[in-house]
CSV table of C-alpha atoms in Angstrom, one decimal:
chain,number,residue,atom,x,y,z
A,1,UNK,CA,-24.7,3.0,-1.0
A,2,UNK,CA,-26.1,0.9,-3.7
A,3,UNK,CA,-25.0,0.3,-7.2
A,4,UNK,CA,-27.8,2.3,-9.7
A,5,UNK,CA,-26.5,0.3,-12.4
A,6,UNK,CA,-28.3,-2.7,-13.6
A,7,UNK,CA,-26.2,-6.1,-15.6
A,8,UNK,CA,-25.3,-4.9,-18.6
A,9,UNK,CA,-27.5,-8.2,-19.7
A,10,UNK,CA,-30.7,-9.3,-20.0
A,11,UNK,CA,-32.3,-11.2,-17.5
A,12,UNK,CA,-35.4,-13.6,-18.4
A,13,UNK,CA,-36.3,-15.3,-15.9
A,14,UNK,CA,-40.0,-16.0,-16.9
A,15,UNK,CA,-40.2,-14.7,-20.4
A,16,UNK,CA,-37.7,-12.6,-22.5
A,17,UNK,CA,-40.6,-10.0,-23.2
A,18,UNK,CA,-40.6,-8.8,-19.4
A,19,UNK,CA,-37.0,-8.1,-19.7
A,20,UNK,CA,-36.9,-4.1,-21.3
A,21,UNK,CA,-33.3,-3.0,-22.4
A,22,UNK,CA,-32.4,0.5,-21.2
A,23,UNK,CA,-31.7,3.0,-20.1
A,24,UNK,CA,-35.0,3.7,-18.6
A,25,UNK,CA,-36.4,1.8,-15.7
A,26,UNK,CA,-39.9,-0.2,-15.8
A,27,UNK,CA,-42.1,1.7,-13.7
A,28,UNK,CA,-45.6,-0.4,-12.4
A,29,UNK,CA,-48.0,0.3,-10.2
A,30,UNK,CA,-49.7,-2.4,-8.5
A,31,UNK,CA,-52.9,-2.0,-6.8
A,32,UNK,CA,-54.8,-3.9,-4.4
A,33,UNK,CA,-58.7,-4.8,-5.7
A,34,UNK,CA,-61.6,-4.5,-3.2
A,35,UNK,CA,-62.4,-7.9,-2.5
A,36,UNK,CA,-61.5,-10.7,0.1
A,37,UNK,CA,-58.8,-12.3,-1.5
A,38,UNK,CA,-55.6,-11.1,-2.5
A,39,UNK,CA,-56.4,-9.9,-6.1
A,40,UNK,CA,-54.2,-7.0,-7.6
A,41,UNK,CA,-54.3,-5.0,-10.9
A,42,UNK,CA,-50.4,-4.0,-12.2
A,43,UNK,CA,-50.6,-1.0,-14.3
A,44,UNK,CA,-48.1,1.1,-16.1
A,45,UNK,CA,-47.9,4.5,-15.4
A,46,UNK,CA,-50.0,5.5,-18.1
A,47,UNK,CA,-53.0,2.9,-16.5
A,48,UNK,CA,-52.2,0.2,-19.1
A,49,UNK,CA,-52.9,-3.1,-17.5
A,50,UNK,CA,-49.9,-5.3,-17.2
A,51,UNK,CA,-51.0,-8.0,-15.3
A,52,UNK,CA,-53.7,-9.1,-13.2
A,53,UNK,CA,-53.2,-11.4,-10.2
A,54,UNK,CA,-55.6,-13.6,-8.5
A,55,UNK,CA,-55.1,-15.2,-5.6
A,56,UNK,CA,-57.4,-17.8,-3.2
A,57,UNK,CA,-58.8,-17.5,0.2
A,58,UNK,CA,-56.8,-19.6,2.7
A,59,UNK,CA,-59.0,-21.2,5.3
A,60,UNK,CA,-58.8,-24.4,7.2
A,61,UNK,CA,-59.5,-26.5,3.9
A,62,UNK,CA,-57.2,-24.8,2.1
A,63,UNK,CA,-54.0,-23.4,4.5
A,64,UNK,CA,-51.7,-22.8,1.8
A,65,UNK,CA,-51.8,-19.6,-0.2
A,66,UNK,CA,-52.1,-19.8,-4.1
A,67,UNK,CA,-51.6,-16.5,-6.0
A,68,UNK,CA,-51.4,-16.7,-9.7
A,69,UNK,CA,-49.9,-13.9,-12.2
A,70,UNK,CA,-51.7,-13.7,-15.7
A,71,UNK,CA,-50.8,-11.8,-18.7
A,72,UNK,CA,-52.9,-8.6,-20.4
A,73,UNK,CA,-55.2,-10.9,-22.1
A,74,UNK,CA,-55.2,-13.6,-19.2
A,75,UNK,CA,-52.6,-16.3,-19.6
A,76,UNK,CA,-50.5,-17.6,-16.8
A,77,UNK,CA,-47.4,-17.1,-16.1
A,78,UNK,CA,-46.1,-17.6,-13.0
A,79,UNK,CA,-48.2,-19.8,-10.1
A,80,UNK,CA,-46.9,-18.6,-6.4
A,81,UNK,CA,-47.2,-21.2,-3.5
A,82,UNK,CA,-46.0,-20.6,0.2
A,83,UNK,CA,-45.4,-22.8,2.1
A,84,UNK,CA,-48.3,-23.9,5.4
A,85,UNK,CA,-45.5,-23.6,8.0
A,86,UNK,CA,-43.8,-20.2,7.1
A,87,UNK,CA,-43.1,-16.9,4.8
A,88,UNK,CA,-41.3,-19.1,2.4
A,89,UNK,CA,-42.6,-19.2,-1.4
A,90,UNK,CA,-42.4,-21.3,-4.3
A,91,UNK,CA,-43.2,-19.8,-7.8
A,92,UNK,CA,-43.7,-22.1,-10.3
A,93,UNK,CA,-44.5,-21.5,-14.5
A,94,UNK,CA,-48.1,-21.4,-15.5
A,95,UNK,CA,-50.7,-22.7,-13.1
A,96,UNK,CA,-48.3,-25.8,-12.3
A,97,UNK,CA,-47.0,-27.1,-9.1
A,98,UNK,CA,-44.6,-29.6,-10.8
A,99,UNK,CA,-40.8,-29.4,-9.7
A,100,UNK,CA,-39.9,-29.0,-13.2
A,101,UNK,CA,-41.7,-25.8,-13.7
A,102,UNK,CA,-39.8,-24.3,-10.7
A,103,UNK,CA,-39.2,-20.6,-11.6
A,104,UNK,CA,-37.3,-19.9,-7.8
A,105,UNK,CA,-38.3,-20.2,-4.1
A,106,UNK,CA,-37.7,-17.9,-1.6
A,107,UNK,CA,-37.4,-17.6,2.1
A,108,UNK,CA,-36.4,-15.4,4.4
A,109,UNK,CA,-32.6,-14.9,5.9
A,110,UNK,CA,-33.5,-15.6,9.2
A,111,UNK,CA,-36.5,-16.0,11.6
A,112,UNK,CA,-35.9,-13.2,13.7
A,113,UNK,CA,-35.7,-9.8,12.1
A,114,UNK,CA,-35.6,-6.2,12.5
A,115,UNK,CA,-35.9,-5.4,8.9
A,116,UNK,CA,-37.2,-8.5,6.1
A,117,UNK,CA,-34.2,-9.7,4.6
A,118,UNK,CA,-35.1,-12.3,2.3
A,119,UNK,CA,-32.9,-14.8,0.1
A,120,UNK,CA,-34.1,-15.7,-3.3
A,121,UNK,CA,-32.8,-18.5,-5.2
A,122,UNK,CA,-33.7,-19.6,-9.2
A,123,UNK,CA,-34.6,-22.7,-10.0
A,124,UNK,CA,-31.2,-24.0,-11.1
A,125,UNK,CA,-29.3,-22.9,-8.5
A,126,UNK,CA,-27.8,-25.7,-6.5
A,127,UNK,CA,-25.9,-23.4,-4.1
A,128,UNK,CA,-26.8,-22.2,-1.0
A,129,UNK,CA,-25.6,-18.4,-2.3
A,130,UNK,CA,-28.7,-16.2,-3.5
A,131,UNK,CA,-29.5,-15.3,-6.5
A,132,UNK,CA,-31.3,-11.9,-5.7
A,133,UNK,CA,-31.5,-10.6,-2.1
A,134,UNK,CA,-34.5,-8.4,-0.7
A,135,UNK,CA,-34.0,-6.0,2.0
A,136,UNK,CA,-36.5,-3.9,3.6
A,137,UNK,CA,-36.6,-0.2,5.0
A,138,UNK,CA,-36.6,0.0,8.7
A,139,UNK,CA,-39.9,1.0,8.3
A,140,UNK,CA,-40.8,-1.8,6.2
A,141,UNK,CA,-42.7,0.3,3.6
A,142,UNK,CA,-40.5,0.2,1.3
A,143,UNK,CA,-37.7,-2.7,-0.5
A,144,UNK,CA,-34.9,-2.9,-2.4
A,145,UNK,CA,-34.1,-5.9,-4.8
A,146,UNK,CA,-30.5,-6.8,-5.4
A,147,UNK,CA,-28.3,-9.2,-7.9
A,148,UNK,CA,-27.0,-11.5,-5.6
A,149,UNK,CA,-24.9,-10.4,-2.2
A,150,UNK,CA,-23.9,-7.2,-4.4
A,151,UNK,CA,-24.5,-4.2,-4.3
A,152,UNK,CA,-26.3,-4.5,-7.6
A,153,UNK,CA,-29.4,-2.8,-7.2
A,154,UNK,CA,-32.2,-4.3,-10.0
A,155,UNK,CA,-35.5,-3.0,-8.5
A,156,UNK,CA,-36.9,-0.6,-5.7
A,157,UNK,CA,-40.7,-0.9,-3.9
A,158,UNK,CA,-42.3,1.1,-2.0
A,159,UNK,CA,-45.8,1.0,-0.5
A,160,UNK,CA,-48.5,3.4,-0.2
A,161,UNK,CA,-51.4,2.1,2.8
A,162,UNK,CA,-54.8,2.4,1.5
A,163,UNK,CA,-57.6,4.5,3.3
A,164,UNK,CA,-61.2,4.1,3.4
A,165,UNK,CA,-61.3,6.0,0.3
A,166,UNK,CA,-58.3,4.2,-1.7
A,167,UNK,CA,-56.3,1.1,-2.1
A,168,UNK,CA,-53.5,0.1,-1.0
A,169,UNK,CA,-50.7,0.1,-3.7
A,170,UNK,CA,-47.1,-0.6,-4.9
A,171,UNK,CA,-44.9,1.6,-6.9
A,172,UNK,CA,-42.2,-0.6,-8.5
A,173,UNK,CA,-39.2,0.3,-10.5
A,174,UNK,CA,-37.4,-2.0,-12.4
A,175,UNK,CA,-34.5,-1.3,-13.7
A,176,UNK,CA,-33.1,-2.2,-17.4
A,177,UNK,CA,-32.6,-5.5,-18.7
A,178,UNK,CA,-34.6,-7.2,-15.7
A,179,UNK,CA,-37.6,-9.3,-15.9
A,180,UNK,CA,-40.5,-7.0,-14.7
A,181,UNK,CA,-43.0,-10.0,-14.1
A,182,UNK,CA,-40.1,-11.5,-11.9
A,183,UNK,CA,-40.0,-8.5,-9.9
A,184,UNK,CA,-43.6,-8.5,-9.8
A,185,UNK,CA,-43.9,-12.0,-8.4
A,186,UNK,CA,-41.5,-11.1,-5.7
A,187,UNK,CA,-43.4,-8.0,-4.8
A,188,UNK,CA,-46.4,-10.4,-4.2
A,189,UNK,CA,-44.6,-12.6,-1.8
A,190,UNK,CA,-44.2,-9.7,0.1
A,191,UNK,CA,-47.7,-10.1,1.5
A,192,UNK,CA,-48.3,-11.2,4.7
């Protein structure tokens, strides 16, 4: 059983705005625009737009997958990259690719998986231990976020398939004193 409670410290890890104190949780919605690319609208729960997210069309001229995160009034913040080869993912600050504006990368635990268990490192961490860990459902509609190799749980996703007549969408909680646009860029590499 996981931990409900969240460090008893803020965590910014691209901005200190998108780290709320508690003792509520953060609760987004993140929906999936009608178009070709992966483009997404994150909402509060009052329909407030967060943050928008564009992302390109991969093709043969373009193989790797760009997705950048913007603001409410359309700055950058973080730049998501994965990698040509596998699921792994870069995010970087802004619309750079520059190792110096490494945010984190993550891959997953291992190649073969029942369930997505996925490792997430920040940019200063020079170990090989994680600095949040991802584990799906069995089902793998759903994901939990933890601190580390706790039990620490920080944020909880779960996904609701679209139909013809709605899109697809991600309800995220995020729990106190965690960077929301963090959690939001992880949710993101979730994508296939």
């Amino acid at each position: 059983m996981a931990n409900q409670l969240s460090p008893p410290f803020g965590t910014p890890i691209t901005a200190p705005q998108y780290c709320a104190p508690g003792p509520h949780p953060v609760d987004l919605i993140i929906i999936k625009e009608r178009s070709i690319a992966d483009n997404f609208t994150v909402t509060d729960t009052n329909g407030n737009i967060v943050f928008t997210v564009k992302s390109n069309l991969v093709s043969i001229v373009k193989p790797r997958k760009h997705s950048f995160l913007f603001d409410s009034h359309g700055n950058p913040i973080v730049h998501l990259r994965r990698s040509i080869q596998n699921y792994d993912w870069k995010a970087f600050r802004g619309q750079s690719e520059e190792s110096r504006d490494l945010i984190f990368r993550k891959h997953n635990s291992s190649f073969f998986q029942l369930r997505l268990k996925s490792d997430v490192f920040l940019a200063n961490n020079v170990t090989d231990v994680c600095d949040f860990k991802i584990k799906s459902s069995w089902s793998g509609r759903s994901w939990d976020v933890y601190l580390g190799d706790s039990n620490i749980l920080v944020a909880q996703i779960n996904t609701k398939l679209g139909t013809m007549f709605s899109r697809e969408k991600y309800m995220v909680s995020v729990f106190p004193n965690i960077d929301h646009a963090f959690i939001v860029a992880l949710v993101l590499t979730l994508q296939r």
